[in-house]
PDB file of C-alpha atoms in Angstrom:
ATOM      1  CA  UNK A   1      -8.534   8.716   2.066  1.00 76.00           C
ATOM      2  CA  UNK A   2      -6.035   6.031   3.029  1.00 94.00           C
ATOM      3  CA  UNK A   3      -3.711   4.537   0.410  1.00 97.00           C
ATOM      4  CA  UNK A   4      -3.056   0.797   0.818  1.00 98.00           C
ATOM      5  CA  UNK A   5      -0.188  -1.227  -0.620  1.00 98.00           C
ATOM      6  CA  UNK A   6       0.070  -4.862  -1.625  1.00 98.00           C
ATOM      7  CA  UNK A   7       3.486  -6.291  -2.490  1.00 98.00           C
ATOM      8  CA  UNK A   8       3.847  -9.855  -3.793  1.00 97.00           C
ATOM      9  CA  UNK A   9       6.748 -11.845  -5.237  1.00 98.00           C
ATOM     10  CA  UNK A  10       6.800 -15.258  -6.875  1.00 98.00           C
ATOM     11  CA  UNK A  11       9.642 -17.275  -8.388  1.00 98.00           C
ATOM     12  CA  UNK A  12       9.021 -19.606 -11.321  1.00 98.00           C
ATOM     13  CA  UNK A  13      11.366 -22.070 -13.084  1.00 98.00           C
ATOM     14  CA  UNK A  14      10.856 -20.585 -16.563  1.00 98.00           C
ATOM     15  CA  UNK A  15      12.753 -18.290 -18.890  1.00 98.00           C
ATOM     16  CA  UNK A  16      12.225 -14.561 -19.052  1.00 98.00           C
ATOM     17  CA  UNK A  17      10.821 -14.977 -22.571  1.00 98.00           C
ATOM     18  CA  UNK A  18       8.243 -17.540 -21.372  1.00 97.00           C
ATOM     19  CA  UNK A  19       7.190 -15.397 -18.422  1.00 98.00           C
ATOM     20  CA  UNK A  20       6.938 -12.219 -20.461  1.00 97.00           C
ATOM     21  CA  UNK A  21       5.028 -13.888 -23.287  1.00 96.00           C
ATOM     22  CA  UNK A  22       2.432 -15.208 -20.838  1.00 97.00           C
ATOM     23  CA  UNK A  23       2.079 -12.040 -18.742  1.00 95.00           C
ATOM     24  CA  UNK A  24       1.835  -9.693 -21.714  1.00 94.00           C
ATOM     25  CA  UNK A  25      -1.049 -11.542 -23.311  1.00 94.00           C
ATOM     26  CA  UNK A  26      -4.090  -9.788 -21.787  1.00 92.00           C
ATOM     27  CA  UNK A  27      -6.273 -12.809 -22.584  1.00 90.00           C
ATOM     28  CA  UNK A  28      -4.367 -14.757 -19.895  1.00 93.00           C
ATOM     29  CA  UNK A  29      -5.775 -12.508 -17.167  1.00 92.00           C
ATOM     30  CA  UNK A  30      -8.928 -14.644 -17.126  1.00 91.00           C
ATOM     31  CA  UNK A  31      -6.846 -17.733 -16.330  1.00 93.00           C
ATOM     32  CA  UNK A  32      -5.289 -15.979 -13.324  1.00 95.00           C
ATOM     33  CA  UNK A  33      -8.610 -14.829 -11.873  1.00 95.00           C
ATOM     34  CA  UNK A  34     -10.809 -17.067  -9.692  1.00 96.00           C
ATOM     35  CA  UNK A  35     -13.805 -18.325 -11.677  1.00 94.00           C
ATOM     36  CA  UNK A  36     -16.251 -17.127  -9.007  1.00 94.00           C
ATOM     37  CA  UNK A  37     -15.299 -13.570 -10.001  1.00 95.00           C
ATOM     38  CA  UNK A  38     -16.884 -14.177 -13.439  1.00 95.00           C
ATOM     39  CA  UNK A  39     -14.189 -12.192 -15.218  1.00 95.00           C
ATOM     40  CA  UNK A  40     -14.949 -11.664 -18.893  1.00 95.00           C
ATOM     41  CA  UNK A  41     -12.900  -9.540 -21.252  1.00 95.00           C
ATOM     42  CA  UNK A  42     -14.991  -7.085 -23.249  1.00 95.00           C
ATOM     43  CA  UNK A  43     -12.303  -5.435 -25.357  1.00 96.00           C
ATOM     44  CA  UNK A  44      -8.634  -4.565 -25.659  1.00 94.00           C
ATOM     45  CA  UNK A  45      -7.105  -8.046 -25.457  1.00 93.00           C
ATOM     46  CA  UNK A  46      -6.797  -8.542 -29.197  1.00 91.00           C
ATOM     47  CA  UNK A  47      -3.140  -7.442 -29.244  1.00 90.00           C
ATOM     48  CA  UNK A  48      -0.112  -8.106 -27.106  1.00 89.00           C
ATOM     49  CA  UNK A  49       0.396  -5.514 -24.405  1.00 94.00           C
ATOM     50  CA  UNK A  50       1.630  -1.989 -25.193  1.00 96.00           C
ATOM     51  CA  UNK A  51       1.681   1.428 -23.499  1.00 97.00           C
ATOM     52  CA  UNK A  52      -1.638   3.195 -24.069  1.00 97.00           C
ATOM     53  CA  UNK A  53      -3.641  -0.028 -24.397  1.00 97.00           C
ATOM     54  CA  UNK A  54      -7.080   0.116 -22.783  1.00 98.00           C
ATOM     55  CA  UNK A  55      -8.621  -3.113 -21.473  1.00 97.00           C
ATOM     56  CA  UNK A  56     -12.282  -3.479 -20.541  1.00 97.00           C
ATOM     57  CA  UNK A  57     -13.756  -6.381 -18.666  1.00 96.00           C
ATOM     58  CA  UNK A  58     -16.631  -7.317 -16.404  1.00 96.00           C
ATOM     59  CA  UNK A  59     -15.882  -8.728 -13.001  1.00 96.00           C
ATOM     60  CA  UNK A  60     -17.785  -9.739  -9.866  1.00 94.00           C
ATOM     61  CA  UNK A  61     -15.365  -8.841  -7.043  1.00 88.00           C
ATOM     62  CA  UNK A  62     -17.945  -9.690  -4.374  1.00 83.00           C
ATOM     63  CA  UNK A  63     -21.053 -11.878  -4.607  1.00 86.00           C
ATOM     64  CA  UNK A  64     -23.885  -9.895  -6.154  1.00 89.00           C
ATOM     65  CA  UNK A  65     -21.647  -6.967  -7.146  1.00 89.00           C
ATOM     66  CA  UNK A  66     -20.912  -7.073 -10.864  1.00 95.00           C
ATOM     67  CA  UNK A  67     -19.012  -4.133 -12.335  1.00 96.00           C
ATOM     68  CA  UNK A  68     -17.054  -3.045 -15.364  1.00 97.00           C
ATOM     69  CA  UNK A  69     -13.315  -2.557 -14.886  1.00 97.00           C
ATOM     70  CA  UNK A  70     -11.390  -0.408 -17.361  1.00 98.00           C
ATOM     71  CA  UNK A  71      -7.589  -0.294 -17.172  1.00 98.00           C
ATOM     72  CA  UNK A  72      -4.928   1.476 -19.176  1.00 98.00           C
ATOM     73  CA  UNK A  73      -1.406   0.149 -19.620  1.00 98.00           C
ATOM     74  CA  UNK A  74       0.366   3.398 -18.807  1.00 98.00           C
ATOM     75  CA  UNK A  75       3.966   2.137 -18.958  1.00 98.00           C
ATOM     76  CA  UNK A  76       5.606  -0.773 -20.705  1.00 98.00           C
ATOM     77  CA  UNK A  77       9.248  -1.786 -20.997  1.00 98.00           C
ATOM     78  CA  UNK A  78       9.764  -5.039 -22.876  1.00 97.00           C
ATOM     79  CA  UNK A  79      10.811  -7.965 -20.667  1.00 97.00           C
ATOM     80  CA  UNK A  80      11.107  -5.696 -17.607  1.00 98.00           C
ATOM     81  CA  UNK A  81       7.819  -4.224 -16.398  1.00 98.00           C
ATOM     82  CA  UNK A  82       4.408  -2.797 -17.192  1.00 98.00           C
ATOM     83  CA  UNK A  83       1.969  -0.699 -15.214  1.00 98.00           C
ATOM     84  CA  UNK A  84      -1.806  -0.794 -15.318  1.00 98.00           C
ATOM     85  CA  UNK A  85      -3.978   1.987 -13.962  1.00 98.00           C
ATOM     86  CA  UNK A  86      -7.685   1.522 -13.280  1.00 98.00           C
ATOM     87  CA  UNK A  87      -9.649   4.191 -15.153  1.00 98.00           C
ATOM     88  CA  UNK A  88     -13.002   2.879 -13.962  1.00 97.00           C
ATOM     89  CA  UNK A  89     -13.858   0.054 -11.612  1.00 96.00           C
ATOM     90  CA  UNK A  90     -14.448  -1.131  -8.080  1.00 95.00           C
ATOM     91  CA  UNK A  91     -11.571   0.776  -6.450  1.00 96.00           C
ATOM     92  CA  UNK A  92     -11.311   4.499  -5.793  1.00 97.00           C
ATOM     93  CA  UNK A  93      -7.717   4.143  -7.066  1.00 98.00           C
ATOM     94  CA  UNK A  94      -5.711   1.194  -8.436  1.00 98.00           C
ATOM     95  CA  UNK A  95      -2.114   1.415  -9.681  1.00 98.00           C
ATOM     96  CA  UNK A  96      -0.481  -1.979 -10.364  1.00 98.00           C
ATOM     97  CA  UNK A  97       3.189  -2.380 -11.274  1.00 98.00           C
ATOM     98  CA  UNK A  98       4.251  -5.767 -12.686  1.00 98.00           C
ATOM     99  CA  UNK A  99       7.982  -6.545 -12.752  1.00 98.00           C
ATOM    100  CA  UNK A 100       9.781  -9.606 -14.097  1.00 98.00           C
ATOM    101  CA  UNK A 101      13.394 -10.201 -13.038  1.00 97.00           C
ATOM    102  CA  UNK A 102      15.625 -12.920 -14.387  1.00 97.00           C
ATOM    103  CA  UNK A 103      17.147 -14.975 -11.564  1.00 98.00           C
ATOM    104  CA  UNK A 104      19.243 -18.125 -11.412  1.00 97.00           C
ATOM    105  CA  UNK A 105      17.077 -20.980 -12.656  1.00 97.00           C
ATOM    106  CA  UNK A 106      14.085 -18.861 -13.630  1.00 98.00           C
ATOM    107  CA  UNK A 107      12.334 -15.579 -13.031  1.00 98.00           C
ATOM    108  CA  UNK A 108      10.944 -13.635 -10.123  1.00 98.00           C
ATOM    109  CA  UNK A 109       7.666 -11.869 -10.728  1.00 98.00           C
ATOM    110  CA  UNK A 110       6.915  -8.914  -8.506  1.00 98.00           C
ATOM    111  CA  UNK A 111       3.637  -7.049  -8.106  1.00 98.00           C
ATOM    112  CA  UNK A 112       3.341  -3.721  -6.333  1.00 98.00           C
ATOM    113  CA  UNK A 113      -0.185  -2.393  -6.011  1.00 98.00           C
ATOM    114  CA  UNK A 114      -1.201   0.923  -4.513  1.00 98.00           C
ATOM    115  CA  UNK A 115      -4.943   1.233  -4.061  1.00 98.00           C
ATOM    116  CA  UNK A 116      -7.727   3.109  -2.303  1.00 98.00           C
ATOM    117  CA  UNK A 117     -11.065   1.611  -1.393  1.00 97.00           C
ATOM    118  CA  UNK A 118     -14.314   3.421  -2.229  1.00 95.00           C
ATOM    119  CA  UNK A 119     -16.914   4.707   0.234  1.00 94.00           C
ATOM    120  CA  UNK A 120     -14.555   6.767   2.424  1.00 95.00           C
ATOM    121  CA  UNK A 121     -14.422   5.790   6.077  1.00 95.00           C
ATOM    122  CA  UNK A 122     -16.914   2.948   5.534  1.00 95.00           C
ATOM    123  CA  UNK A 123     -14.572   1.433   2.937  1.00 95.00           C
ATOM    124  CA  UNK A 124     -11.653   1.783   5.326  1.00 96.00           C
ATOM    125  CA  UNK A 125     -13.628   0.027   8.065  1.00 96.00           C
ATOM    126  CA  UNK A 126     -14.393  -3.008   5.887  1.00 95.00           C
ATOM    127  CA  UNK A 127     -10.928  -3.139   4.278  1.00 97.00           C
ATOM    128  CA  UNK A 128      -9.287  -5.408   6.915  1.00 97.00           C
ATOM    129  CA  UNK A 129     -11.965  -8.102   6.833  1.00 95.00           C
ATOM    130  CA  UNK A 130     -13.420  -7.802   3.324  1.00 94.00           C
ATOM    131  CA  UNK A 131     -11.130  -6.132   0.770  1.00 94.00           C
ATOM    132  CA  UNK A 132      -7.671  -7.209   1.986  1.00 97.00           C
ATOM    133  CA  UNK A 133      -8.629 -10.890   2.473  1.00 96.00           C
ATOM    134  CA  UNK A 134     -10.213 -10.904  -1.000  1.00 95.00           C
ATOM    135  CA  UNK A 135      -7.019  -9.537  -2.576  1.00 96.00           C
ATOM    136  CA  UNK A 136      -4.943 -12.090  -0.662  1.00 97.00           C
ATOM    137  CA  UNK A 137      -7.254 -14.849  -1.929  1.00 96.00           C
ATOM    138  CA  UNK A 138      -6.917 -13.640  -5.539  1.00 96.00           C
ATOM    139  CA  UNK A 139      -3.123 -13.545  -5.366  1.00 97.00           C
ATOM    140  CA  UNK A 140      -2.960 -16.972  -3.727  1.00 98.00           C
ATOM    141  CA  UNK A 141      -5.149 -18.317  -6.543  1.00 98.00           C
ATOM    142  CA  UNK A 142      -2.824 -16.702  -9.052  1.00 97.00           C
ATOM    143  CA  UNK A 143       0.267 -18.148  -7.316  1.00 98.00           C
ATOM    144  CA  UNK A 144      -1.180 -21.673  -7.514  1.00 98.00           C
ATOM    145  CA  UNK A 145      -2.300 -21.273 -11.145  1.00 98.00           C
ATOM    146  CA  UNK A 146       1.166 -20.108 -12.205  1.00 98.00           C
ATOM    147  CA  UNK A 147       2.805 -23.029 -10.349  1.00 98.00           C
ATOM    148  CA  UNK A 148       0.363 -25.472 -11.942  1.00 98.00           C
ATOM    149  CA  UNK A 149       1.166 -24.087 -15.374  1.00 97.00           C
ATOM    150  CA  UNK A 150       4.944 -23.575 -15.060  1.00 98.00           C
ATOM    151  CA  UNK A 151       6.036 -25.686 -12.088  1.00 98.00           C
ATOM    152  CA  UNK A 152       7.425 -24.844  -8.655  1.00 97.00           C
ATOM    153  CA  UNK A 153      10.694 -23.007  -8.312  1.00 97.00           C
ATOM    154  CA  UNK A 154      13.211 -25.220  -6.484  1.00 92.00           C
ATOM    155  CA  UNK A 155      13.955 -23.876  -3.021  1.00 80.00           C
TER     156      UNK A 155
END
């Protein structure tokens, strides 16, 4: 089965403390997810993020396809990075590394996602025109939401 990779970076004009505080509050995940995905947190978001935390939520990744997604925060280093691993959900494999780097005038957030699609060769066939565009759409939504909330980083 093919392993795909998504790598995104975004600069924001905020402090490391502001960025980390926002990103490490699991309840904020709903704000960064398009409303049409109907993301609702079931459990695990009561506390700030920590290694070993398990988060459960419902999500509709595609119209008519509602599923539960269960993730574990497998690694966490304060104000540097955290990693979430899908234990159950729509992907055959999902490993998402979130990094926050302090830069001049703000922070750079970096996401590195390694994932596999389900359904073997059929999943691989629909990846380029169904899965990949959907992920790009989600991250573009997230980029805009973060800019709306924190402002644009000066170029």
